[in-house]
PDB file of N, CA and C in Angstrom:
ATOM      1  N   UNK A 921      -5.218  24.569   5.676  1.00 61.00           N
ATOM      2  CA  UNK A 921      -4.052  23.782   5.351  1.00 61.00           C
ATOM      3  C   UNK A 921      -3.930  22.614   6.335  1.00 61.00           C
ATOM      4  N   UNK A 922      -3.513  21.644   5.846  1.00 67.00           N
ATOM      5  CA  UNK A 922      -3.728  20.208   6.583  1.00 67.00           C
ATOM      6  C   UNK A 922      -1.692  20.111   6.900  1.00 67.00           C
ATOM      7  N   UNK A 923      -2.064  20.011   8.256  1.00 79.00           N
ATOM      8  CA  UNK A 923      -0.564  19.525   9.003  1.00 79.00           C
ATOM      9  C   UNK A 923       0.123  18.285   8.020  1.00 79.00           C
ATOM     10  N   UNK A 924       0.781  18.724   8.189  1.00 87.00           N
ATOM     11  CA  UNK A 924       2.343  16.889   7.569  1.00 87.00           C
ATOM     12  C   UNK A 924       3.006  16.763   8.081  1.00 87.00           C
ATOM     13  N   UNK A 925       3.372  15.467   8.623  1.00 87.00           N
ATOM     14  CA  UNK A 925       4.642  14.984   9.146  1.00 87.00           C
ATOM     15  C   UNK A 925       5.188  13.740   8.458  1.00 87.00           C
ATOM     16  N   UNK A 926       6.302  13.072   8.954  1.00 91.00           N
ATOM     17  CA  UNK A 926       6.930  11.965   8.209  1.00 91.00           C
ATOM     18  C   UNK A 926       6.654  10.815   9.037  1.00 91.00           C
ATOM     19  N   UNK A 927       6.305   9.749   8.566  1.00 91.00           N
ATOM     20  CA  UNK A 927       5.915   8.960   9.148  1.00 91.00           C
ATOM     21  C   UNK A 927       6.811   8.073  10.020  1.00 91.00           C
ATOM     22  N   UNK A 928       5.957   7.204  11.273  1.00 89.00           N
ATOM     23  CA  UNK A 928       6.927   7.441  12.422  1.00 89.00           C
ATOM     24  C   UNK A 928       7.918   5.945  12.119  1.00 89.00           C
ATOM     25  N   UNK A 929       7.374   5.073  11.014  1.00 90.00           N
ATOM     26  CA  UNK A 929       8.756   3.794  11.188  1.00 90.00           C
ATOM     27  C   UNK A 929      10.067   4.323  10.606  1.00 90.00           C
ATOM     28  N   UNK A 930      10.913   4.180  11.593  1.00 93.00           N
ATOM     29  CA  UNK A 930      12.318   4.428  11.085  1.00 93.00           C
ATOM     30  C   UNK A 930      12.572   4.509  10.369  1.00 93.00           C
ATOM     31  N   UNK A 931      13.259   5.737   9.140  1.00 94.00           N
ATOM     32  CA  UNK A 931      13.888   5.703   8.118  1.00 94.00           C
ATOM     33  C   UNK A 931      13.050   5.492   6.810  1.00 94.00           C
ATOM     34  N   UNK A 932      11.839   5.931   7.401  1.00 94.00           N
ATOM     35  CA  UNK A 932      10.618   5.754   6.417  1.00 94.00           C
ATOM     36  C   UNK A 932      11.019   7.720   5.771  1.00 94.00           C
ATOM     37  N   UNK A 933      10.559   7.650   4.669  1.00 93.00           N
ATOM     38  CA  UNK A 933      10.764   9.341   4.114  1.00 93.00           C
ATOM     39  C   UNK A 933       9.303   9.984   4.180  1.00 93.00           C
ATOM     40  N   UNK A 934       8.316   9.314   3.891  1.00 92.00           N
ATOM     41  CA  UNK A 934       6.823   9.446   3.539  1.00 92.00           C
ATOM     42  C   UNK A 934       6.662  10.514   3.933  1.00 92.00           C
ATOM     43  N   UNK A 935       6.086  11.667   3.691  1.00 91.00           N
ATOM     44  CA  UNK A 935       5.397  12.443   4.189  1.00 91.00           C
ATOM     45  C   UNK A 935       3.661  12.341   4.196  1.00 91.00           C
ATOM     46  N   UNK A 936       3.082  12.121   5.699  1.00 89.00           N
ATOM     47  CA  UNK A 936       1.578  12.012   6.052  1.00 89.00           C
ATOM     48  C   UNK A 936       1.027  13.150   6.610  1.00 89.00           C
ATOM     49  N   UNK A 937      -0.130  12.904   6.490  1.00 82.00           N
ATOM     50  CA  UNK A 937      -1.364  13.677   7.479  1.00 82.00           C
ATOM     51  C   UNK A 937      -0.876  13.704   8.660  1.00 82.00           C
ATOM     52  N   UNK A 938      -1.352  14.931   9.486  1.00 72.00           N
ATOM     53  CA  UNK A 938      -1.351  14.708  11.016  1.00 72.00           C
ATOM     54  C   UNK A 938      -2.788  13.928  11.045  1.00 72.00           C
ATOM     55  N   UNK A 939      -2.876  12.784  12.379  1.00 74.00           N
ATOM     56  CA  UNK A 939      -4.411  12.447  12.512  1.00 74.00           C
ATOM     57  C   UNK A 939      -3.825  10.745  11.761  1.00 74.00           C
ATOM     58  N   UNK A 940      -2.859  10.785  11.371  1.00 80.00           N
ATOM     59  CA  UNK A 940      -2.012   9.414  10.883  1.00 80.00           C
ATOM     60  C   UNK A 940      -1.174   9.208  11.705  1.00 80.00           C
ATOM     61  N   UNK A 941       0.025   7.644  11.845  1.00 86.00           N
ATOM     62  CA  UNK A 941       1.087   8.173  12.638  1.00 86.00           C
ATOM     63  C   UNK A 941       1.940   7.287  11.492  1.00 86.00           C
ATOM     64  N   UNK A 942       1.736   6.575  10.487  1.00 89.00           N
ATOM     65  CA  UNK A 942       2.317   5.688   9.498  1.00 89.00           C
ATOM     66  C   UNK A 942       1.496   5.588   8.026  1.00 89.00           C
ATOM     67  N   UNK A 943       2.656   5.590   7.080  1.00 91.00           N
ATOM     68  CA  UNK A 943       2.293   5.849   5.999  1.00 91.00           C
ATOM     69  C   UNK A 943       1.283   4.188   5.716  1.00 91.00           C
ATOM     70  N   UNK A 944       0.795   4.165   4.343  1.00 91.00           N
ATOM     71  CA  UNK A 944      -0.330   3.724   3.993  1.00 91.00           C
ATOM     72  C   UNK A 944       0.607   1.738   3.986  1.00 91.00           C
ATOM     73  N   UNK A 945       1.897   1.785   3.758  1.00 93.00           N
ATOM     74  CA  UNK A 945       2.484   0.665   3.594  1.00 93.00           C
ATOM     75  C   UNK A 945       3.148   0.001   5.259  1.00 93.00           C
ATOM     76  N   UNK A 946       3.392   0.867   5.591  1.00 92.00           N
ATOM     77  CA  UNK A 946       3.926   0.815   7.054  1.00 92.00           C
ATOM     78  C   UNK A 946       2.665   0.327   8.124  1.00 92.00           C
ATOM     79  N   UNK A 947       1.791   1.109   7.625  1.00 89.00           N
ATOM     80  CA  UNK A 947       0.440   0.703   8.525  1.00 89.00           C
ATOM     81  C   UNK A 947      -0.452  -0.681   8.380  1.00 89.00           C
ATOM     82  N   UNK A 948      -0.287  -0.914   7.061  1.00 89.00           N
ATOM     83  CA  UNK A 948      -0.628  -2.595   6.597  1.00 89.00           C
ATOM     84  C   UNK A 948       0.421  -3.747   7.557  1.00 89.00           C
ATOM     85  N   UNK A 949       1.563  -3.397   7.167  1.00 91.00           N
ATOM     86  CA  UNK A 949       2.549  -3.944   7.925  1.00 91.00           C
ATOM     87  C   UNK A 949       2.426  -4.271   9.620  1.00 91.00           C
ATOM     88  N   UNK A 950       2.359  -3.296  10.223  1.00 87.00           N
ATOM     89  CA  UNK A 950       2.314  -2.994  11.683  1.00 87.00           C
ATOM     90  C   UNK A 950       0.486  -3.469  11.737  1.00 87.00           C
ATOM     91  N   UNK A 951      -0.562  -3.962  11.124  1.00 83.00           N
ATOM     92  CA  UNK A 951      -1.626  -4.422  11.339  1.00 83.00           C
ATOM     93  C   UNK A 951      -1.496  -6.076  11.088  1.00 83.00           C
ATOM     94  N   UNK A 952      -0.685  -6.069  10.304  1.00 86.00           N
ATOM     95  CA  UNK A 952      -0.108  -7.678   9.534  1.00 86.00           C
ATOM     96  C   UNK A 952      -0.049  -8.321  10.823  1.00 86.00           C
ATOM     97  N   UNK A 953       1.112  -7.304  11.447  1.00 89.00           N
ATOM     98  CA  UNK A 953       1.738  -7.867  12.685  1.00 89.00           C
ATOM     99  C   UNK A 953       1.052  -8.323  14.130  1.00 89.00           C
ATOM    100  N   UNK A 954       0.236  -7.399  14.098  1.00 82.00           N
ATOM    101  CA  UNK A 954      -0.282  -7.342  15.664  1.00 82.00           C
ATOM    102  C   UNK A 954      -1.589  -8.450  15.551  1.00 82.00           C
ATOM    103  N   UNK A 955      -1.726  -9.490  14.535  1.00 80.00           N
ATOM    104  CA  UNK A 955      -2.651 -10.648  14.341  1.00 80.00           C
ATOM    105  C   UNK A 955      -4.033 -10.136  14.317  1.00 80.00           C
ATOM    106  N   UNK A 956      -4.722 -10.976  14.144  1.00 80.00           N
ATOM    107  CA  UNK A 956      -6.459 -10.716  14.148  1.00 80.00           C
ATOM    108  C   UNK A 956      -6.820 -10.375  14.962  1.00 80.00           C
ATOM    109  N   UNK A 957      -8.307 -10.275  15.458  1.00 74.00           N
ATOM    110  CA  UNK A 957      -8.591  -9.700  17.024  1.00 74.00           C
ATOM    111  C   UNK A 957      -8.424 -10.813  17.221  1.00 74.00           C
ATOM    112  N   UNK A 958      -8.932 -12.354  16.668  1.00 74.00           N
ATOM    113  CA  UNK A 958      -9.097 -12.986  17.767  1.00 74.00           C
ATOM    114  C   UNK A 958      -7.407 -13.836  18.176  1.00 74.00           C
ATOM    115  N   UNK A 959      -6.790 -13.285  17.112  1.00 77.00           N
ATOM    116  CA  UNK A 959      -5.204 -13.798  17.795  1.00 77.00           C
ATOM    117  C   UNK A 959      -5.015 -13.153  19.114  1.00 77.00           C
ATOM    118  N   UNK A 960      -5.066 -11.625  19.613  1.00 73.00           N
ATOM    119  CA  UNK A 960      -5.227 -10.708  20.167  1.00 73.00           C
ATOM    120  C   UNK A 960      -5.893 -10.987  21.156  1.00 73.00           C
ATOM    121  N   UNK A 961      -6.825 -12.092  21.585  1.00 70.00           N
ATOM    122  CA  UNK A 961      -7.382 -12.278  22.483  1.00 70.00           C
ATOM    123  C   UNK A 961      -8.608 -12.036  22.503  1.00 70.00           C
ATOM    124  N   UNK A 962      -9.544 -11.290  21.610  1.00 75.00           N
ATOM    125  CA  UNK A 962     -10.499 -10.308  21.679  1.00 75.00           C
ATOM    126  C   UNK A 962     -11.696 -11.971  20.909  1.00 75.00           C
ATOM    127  N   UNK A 963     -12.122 -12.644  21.390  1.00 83.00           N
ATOM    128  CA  UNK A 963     -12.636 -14.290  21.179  1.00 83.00           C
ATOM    129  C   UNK A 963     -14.160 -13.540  20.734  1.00 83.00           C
ATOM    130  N   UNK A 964     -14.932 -14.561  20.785  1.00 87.00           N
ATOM    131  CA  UNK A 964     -16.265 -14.628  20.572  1.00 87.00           C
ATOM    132  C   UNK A 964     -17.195 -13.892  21.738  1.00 87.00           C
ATOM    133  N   UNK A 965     -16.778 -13.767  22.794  1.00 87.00           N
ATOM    134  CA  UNK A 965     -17.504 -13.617  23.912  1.00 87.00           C
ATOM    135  C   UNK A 965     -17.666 -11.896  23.605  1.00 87.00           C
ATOM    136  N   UNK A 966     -16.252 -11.022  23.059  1.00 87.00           N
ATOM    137  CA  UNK A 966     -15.623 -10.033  23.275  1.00 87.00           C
ATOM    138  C   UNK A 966     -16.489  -9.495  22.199  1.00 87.00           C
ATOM    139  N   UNK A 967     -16.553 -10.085  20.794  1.00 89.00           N
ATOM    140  CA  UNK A 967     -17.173  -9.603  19.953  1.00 89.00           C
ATOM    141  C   UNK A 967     -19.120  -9.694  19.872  1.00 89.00           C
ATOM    142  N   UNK A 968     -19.070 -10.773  20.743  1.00 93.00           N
ATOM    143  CA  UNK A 968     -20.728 -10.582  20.732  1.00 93.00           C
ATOM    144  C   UNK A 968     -21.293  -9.252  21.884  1.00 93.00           C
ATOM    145  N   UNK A 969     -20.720  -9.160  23.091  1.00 93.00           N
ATOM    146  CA  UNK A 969     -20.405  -8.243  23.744  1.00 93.00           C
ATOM    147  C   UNK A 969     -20.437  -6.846  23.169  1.00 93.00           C
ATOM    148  N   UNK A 970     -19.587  -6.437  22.367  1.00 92.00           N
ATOM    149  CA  UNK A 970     -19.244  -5.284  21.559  1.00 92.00           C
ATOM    150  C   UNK A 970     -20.316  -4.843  20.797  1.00 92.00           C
ATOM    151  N   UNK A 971     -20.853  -6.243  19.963  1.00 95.00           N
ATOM    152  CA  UNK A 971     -22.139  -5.640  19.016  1.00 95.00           C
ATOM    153  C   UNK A 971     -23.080  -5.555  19.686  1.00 95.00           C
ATOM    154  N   UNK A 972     -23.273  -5.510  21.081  1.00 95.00           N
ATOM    155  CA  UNK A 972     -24.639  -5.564  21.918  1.00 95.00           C
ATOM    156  C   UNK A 972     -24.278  -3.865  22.148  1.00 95.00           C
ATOM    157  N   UNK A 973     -23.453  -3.451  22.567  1.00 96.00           N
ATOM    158  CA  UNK A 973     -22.907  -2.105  23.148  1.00 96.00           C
ATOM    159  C   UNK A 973     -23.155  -1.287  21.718  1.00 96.00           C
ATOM    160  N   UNK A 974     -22.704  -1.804  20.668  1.00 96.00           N
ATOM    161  CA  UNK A 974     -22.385  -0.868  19.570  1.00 96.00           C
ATOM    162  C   UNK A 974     -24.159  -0.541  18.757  1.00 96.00           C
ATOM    163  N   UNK A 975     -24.931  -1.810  19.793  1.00 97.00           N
ATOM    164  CA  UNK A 975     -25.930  -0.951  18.793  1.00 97.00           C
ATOM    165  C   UNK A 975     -26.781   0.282  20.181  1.00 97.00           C
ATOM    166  N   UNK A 976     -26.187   0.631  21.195  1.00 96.00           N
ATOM    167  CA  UNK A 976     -26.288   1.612  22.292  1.00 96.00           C
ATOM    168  C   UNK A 976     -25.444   2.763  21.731  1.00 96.00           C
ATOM    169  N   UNK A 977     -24.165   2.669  21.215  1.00 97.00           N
ATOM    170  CA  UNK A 977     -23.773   3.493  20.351  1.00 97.00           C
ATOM    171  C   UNK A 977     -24.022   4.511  19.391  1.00 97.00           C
ATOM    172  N   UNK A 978     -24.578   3.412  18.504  1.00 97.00           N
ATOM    173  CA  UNK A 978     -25.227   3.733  17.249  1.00 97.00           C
ATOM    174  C   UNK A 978     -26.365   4.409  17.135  1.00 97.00           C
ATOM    175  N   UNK A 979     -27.020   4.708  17.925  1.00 97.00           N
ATOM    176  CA  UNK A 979     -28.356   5.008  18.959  1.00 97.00           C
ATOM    177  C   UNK A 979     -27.879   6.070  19.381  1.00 97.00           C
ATOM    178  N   UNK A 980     -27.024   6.335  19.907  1.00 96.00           N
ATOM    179  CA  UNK A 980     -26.850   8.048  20.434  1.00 96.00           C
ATOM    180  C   UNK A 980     -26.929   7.930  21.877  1.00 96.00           C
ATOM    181  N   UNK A 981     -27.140   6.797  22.543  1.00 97.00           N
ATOM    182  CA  UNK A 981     -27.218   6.283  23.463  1.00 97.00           C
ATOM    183  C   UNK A 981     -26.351   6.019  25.112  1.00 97.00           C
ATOM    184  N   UNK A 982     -25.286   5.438  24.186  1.00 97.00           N
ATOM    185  CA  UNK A 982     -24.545   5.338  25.114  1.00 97.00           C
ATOM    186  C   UNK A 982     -23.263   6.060  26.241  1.00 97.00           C
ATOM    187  N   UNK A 983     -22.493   5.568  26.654  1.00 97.00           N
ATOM    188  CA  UNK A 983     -21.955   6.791  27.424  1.00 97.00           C
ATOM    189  C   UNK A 983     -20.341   5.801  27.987  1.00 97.00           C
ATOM    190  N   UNK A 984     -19.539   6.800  28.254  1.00 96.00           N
ATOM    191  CA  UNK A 984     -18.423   5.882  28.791  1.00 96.00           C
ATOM    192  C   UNK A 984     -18.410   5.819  29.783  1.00 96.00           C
ATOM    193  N   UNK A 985     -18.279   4.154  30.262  1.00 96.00           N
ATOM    194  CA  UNK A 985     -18.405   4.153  31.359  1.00 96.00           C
ATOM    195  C   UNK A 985     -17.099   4.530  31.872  1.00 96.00           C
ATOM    196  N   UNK A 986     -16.380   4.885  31.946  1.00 94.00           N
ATOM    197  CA  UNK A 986     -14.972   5.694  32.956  1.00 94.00           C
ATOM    198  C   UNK A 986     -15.476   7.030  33.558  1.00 94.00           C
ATOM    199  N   UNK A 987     -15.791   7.698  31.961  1.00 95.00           N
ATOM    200  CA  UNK A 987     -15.440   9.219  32.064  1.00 95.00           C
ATOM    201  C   UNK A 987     -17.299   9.986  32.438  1.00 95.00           C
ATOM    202  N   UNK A 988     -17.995   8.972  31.797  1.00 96.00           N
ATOM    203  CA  UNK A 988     -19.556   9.632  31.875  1.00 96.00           C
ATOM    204  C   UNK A 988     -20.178   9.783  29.893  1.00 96.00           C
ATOM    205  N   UNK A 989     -18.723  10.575  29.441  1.00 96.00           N
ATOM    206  CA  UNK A 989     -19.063  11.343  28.146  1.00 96.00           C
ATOM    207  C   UNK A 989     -20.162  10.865  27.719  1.00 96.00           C
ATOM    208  N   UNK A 990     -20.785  11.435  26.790  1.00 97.00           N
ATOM    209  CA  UNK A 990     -21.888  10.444  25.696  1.00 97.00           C
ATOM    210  C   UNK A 990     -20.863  10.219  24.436  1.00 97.00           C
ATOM    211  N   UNK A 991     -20.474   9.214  24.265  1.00 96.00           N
ATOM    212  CA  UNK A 991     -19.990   8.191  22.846  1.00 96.00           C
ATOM    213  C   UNK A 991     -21.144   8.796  21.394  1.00 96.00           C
ATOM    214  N   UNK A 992     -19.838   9.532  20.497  1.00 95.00           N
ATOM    215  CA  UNK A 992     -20.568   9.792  19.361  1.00 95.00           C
ATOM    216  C   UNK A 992     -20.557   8.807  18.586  1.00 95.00           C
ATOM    217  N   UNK A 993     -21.826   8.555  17.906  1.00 95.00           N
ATOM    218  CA  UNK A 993     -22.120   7.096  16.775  1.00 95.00           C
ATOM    219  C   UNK A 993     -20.778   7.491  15.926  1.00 95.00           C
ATOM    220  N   UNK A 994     -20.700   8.237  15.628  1.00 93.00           N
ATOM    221  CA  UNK A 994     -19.448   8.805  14.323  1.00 93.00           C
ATOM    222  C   UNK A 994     -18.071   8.491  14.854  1.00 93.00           C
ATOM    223  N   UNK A 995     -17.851   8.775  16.152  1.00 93.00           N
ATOM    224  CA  UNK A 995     -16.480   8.542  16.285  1.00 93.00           C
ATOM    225  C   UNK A 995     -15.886   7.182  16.931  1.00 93.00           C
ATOM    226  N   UNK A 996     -14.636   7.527  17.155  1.00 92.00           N
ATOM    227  CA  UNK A 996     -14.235   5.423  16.933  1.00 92.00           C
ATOM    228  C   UNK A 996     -14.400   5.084  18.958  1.00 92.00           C
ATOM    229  N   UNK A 997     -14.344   4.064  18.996  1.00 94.00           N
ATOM    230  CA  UNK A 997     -14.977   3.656  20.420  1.00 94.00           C
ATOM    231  C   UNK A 997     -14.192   2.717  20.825  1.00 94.00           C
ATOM    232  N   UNK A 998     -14.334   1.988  22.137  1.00 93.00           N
ATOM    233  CA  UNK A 998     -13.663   0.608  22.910  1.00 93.00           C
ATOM    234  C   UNK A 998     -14.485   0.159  23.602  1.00 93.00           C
ATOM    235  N   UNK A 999     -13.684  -1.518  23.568  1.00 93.00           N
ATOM    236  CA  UNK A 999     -15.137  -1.833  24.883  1.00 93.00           C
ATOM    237  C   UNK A 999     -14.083  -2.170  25.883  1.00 93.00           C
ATOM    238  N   UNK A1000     -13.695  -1.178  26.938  1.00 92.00           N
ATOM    239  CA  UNK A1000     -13.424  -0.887  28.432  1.00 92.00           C
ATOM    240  C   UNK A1000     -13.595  -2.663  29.152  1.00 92.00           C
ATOM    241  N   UNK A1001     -12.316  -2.239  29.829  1.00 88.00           N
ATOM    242  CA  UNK A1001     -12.250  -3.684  30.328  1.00 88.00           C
ATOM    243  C   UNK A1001     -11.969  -3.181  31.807  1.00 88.00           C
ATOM    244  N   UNK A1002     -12.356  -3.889  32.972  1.00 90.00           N
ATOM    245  CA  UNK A1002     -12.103  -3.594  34.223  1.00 90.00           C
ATOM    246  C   UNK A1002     -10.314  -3.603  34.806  1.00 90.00           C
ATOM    247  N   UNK A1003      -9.763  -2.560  35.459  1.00 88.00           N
ATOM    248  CA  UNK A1003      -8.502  -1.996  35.403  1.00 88.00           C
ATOM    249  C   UNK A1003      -7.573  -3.469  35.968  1.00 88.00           C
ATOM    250  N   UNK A1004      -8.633  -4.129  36.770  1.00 88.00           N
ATOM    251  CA  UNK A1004      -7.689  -5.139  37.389  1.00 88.00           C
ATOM    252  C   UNK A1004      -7.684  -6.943  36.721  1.00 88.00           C
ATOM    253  N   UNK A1005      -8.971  -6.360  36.294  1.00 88.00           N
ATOM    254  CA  UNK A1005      -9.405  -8.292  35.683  1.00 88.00           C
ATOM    255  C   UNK A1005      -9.958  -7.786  34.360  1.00 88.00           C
ATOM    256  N   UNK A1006      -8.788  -8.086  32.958  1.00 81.00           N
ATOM    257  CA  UNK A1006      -9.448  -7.718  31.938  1.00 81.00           C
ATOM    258  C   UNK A1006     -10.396  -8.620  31.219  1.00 81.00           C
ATOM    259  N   UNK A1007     -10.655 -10.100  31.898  1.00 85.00           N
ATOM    260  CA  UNK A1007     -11.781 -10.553  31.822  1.00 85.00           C
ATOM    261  C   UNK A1007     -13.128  -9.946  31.914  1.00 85.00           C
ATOM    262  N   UNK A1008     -13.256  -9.401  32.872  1.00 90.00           N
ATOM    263  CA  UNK A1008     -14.394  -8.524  33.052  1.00 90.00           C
ATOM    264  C   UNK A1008     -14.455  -7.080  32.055  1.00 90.00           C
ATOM    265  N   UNK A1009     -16.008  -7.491  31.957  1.00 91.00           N
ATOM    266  CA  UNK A1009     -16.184  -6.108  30.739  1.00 91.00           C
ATOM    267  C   UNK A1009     -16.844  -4.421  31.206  1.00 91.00           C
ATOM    268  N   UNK A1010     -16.873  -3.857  31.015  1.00 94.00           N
ATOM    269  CA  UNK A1010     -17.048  -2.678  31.809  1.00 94.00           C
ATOM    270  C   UNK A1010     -18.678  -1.935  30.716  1.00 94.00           C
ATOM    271  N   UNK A1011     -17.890  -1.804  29.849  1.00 95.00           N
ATOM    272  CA  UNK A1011     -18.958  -1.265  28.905  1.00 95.00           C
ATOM    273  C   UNK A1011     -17.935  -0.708  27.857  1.00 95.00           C
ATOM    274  N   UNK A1012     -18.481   0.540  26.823  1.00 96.00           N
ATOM    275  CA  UNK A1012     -18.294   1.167  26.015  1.00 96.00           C
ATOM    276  C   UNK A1012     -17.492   2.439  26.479  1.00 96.00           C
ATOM    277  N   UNK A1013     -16.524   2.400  25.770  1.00 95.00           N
ATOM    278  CA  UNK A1013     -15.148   3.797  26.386  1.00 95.00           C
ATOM    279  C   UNK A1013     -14.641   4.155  25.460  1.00 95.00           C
ATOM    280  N   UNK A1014     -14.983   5.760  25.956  1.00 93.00           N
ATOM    281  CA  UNK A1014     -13.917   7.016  24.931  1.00 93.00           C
ATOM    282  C   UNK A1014     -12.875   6.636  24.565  1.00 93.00           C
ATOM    283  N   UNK A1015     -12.174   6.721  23.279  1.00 91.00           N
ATOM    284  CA  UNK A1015     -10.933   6.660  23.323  1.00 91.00           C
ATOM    285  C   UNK A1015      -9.693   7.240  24.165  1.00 91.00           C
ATOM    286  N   UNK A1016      -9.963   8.541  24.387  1.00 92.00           N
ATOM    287  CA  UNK A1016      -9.092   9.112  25.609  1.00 92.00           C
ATOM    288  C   UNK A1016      -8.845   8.545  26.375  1.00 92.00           C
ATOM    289  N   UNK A1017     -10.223   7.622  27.224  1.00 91.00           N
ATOM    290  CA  UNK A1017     -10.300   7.497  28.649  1.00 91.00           C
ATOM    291  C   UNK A1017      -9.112   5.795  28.164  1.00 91.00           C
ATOM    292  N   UNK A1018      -9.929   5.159  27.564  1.00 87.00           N
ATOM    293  CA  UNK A1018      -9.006   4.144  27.066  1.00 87.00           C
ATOM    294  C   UNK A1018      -7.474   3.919  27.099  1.00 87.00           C
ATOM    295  N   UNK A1019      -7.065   4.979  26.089  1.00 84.00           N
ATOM    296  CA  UNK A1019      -5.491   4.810  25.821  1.00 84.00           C
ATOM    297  C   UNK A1019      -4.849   5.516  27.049  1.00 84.00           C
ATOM    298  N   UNK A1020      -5.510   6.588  27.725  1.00 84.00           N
ATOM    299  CA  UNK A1020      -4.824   6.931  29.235  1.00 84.00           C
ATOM    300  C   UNK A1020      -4.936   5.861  30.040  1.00 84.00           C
ATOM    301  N   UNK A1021      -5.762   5.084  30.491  1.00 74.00           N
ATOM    302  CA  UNK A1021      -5.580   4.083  31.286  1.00 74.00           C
ATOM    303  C   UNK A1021      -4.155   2.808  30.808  1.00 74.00           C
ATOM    304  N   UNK A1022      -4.300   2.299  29.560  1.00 61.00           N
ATOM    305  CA  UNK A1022      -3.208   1.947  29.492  1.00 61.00           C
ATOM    306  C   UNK A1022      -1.728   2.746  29.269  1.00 61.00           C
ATOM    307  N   UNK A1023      -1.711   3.684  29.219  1.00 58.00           N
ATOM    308  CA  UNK A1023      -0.402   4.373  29.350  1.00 58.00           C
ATOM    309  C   UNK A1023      -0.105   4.429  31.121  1.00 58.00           C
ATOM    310  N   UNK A1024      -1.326   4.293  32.035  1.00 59.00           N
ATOM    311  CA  UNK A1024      -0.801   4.267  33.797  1.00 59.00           C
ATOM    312  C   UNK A1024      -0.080   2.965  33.628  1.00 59.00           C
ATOM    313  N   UNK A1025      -0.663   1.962  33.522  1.00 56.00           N
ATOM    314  CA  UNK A1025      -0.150   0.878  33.999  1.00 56.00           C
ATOM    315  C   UNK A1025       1.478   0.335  33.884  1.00 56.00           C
TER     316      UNK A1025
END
């Protein structure tokens, strides 16, 4: 049996998947919003960068650089930016290690 909850924009009724956090209209919306990557900052440099890493990925290859893990081709990934200058690129990072680092700051 697959978990359900209601999805998290206010006053939304939806009932979703766990492994979701917004229904299928809410989530278009809240992607609408947060602009392209490259509104986002994430330029040309960021994306040529990424596809150099992603084919280390894809390969079975690679590893995060924070935590060590080995990065599964299957599951979703980041490209890790250095904690103090997010100019600087670090490599390829777990999602864990990722979204915990920005929740310290």
């Amino acid at each position: 049996m697959v978990a359900k909850r209601v999805c998290l924009e206010p006053g939304c009724p939806v009932i979703i998947s766990t492994g979701k956090s917004r229904c299928v209209e809410h989530e278009r919306q809240r992607d609408r919003a947060r602009g392209t990557s490259s509104q986002r900052g994430y330029d040309y440099q960021h994306q040529k960068i990424r596809a150099l890493d992603k084919r280390n990925v894809d390969a079975g290859i690679a590893h995060c650089w924070r935590c060590g893990a080995r990065l599964d081709p299957k599951s979703p990934w980041h490209e890790g930016h250095d904690d103090h200058d997010r100019t600087i690129y670090r490599g390829p990072e777990c999602v864990p290690c990722n979204t915990a680092t920005a929740g310290r700051r």
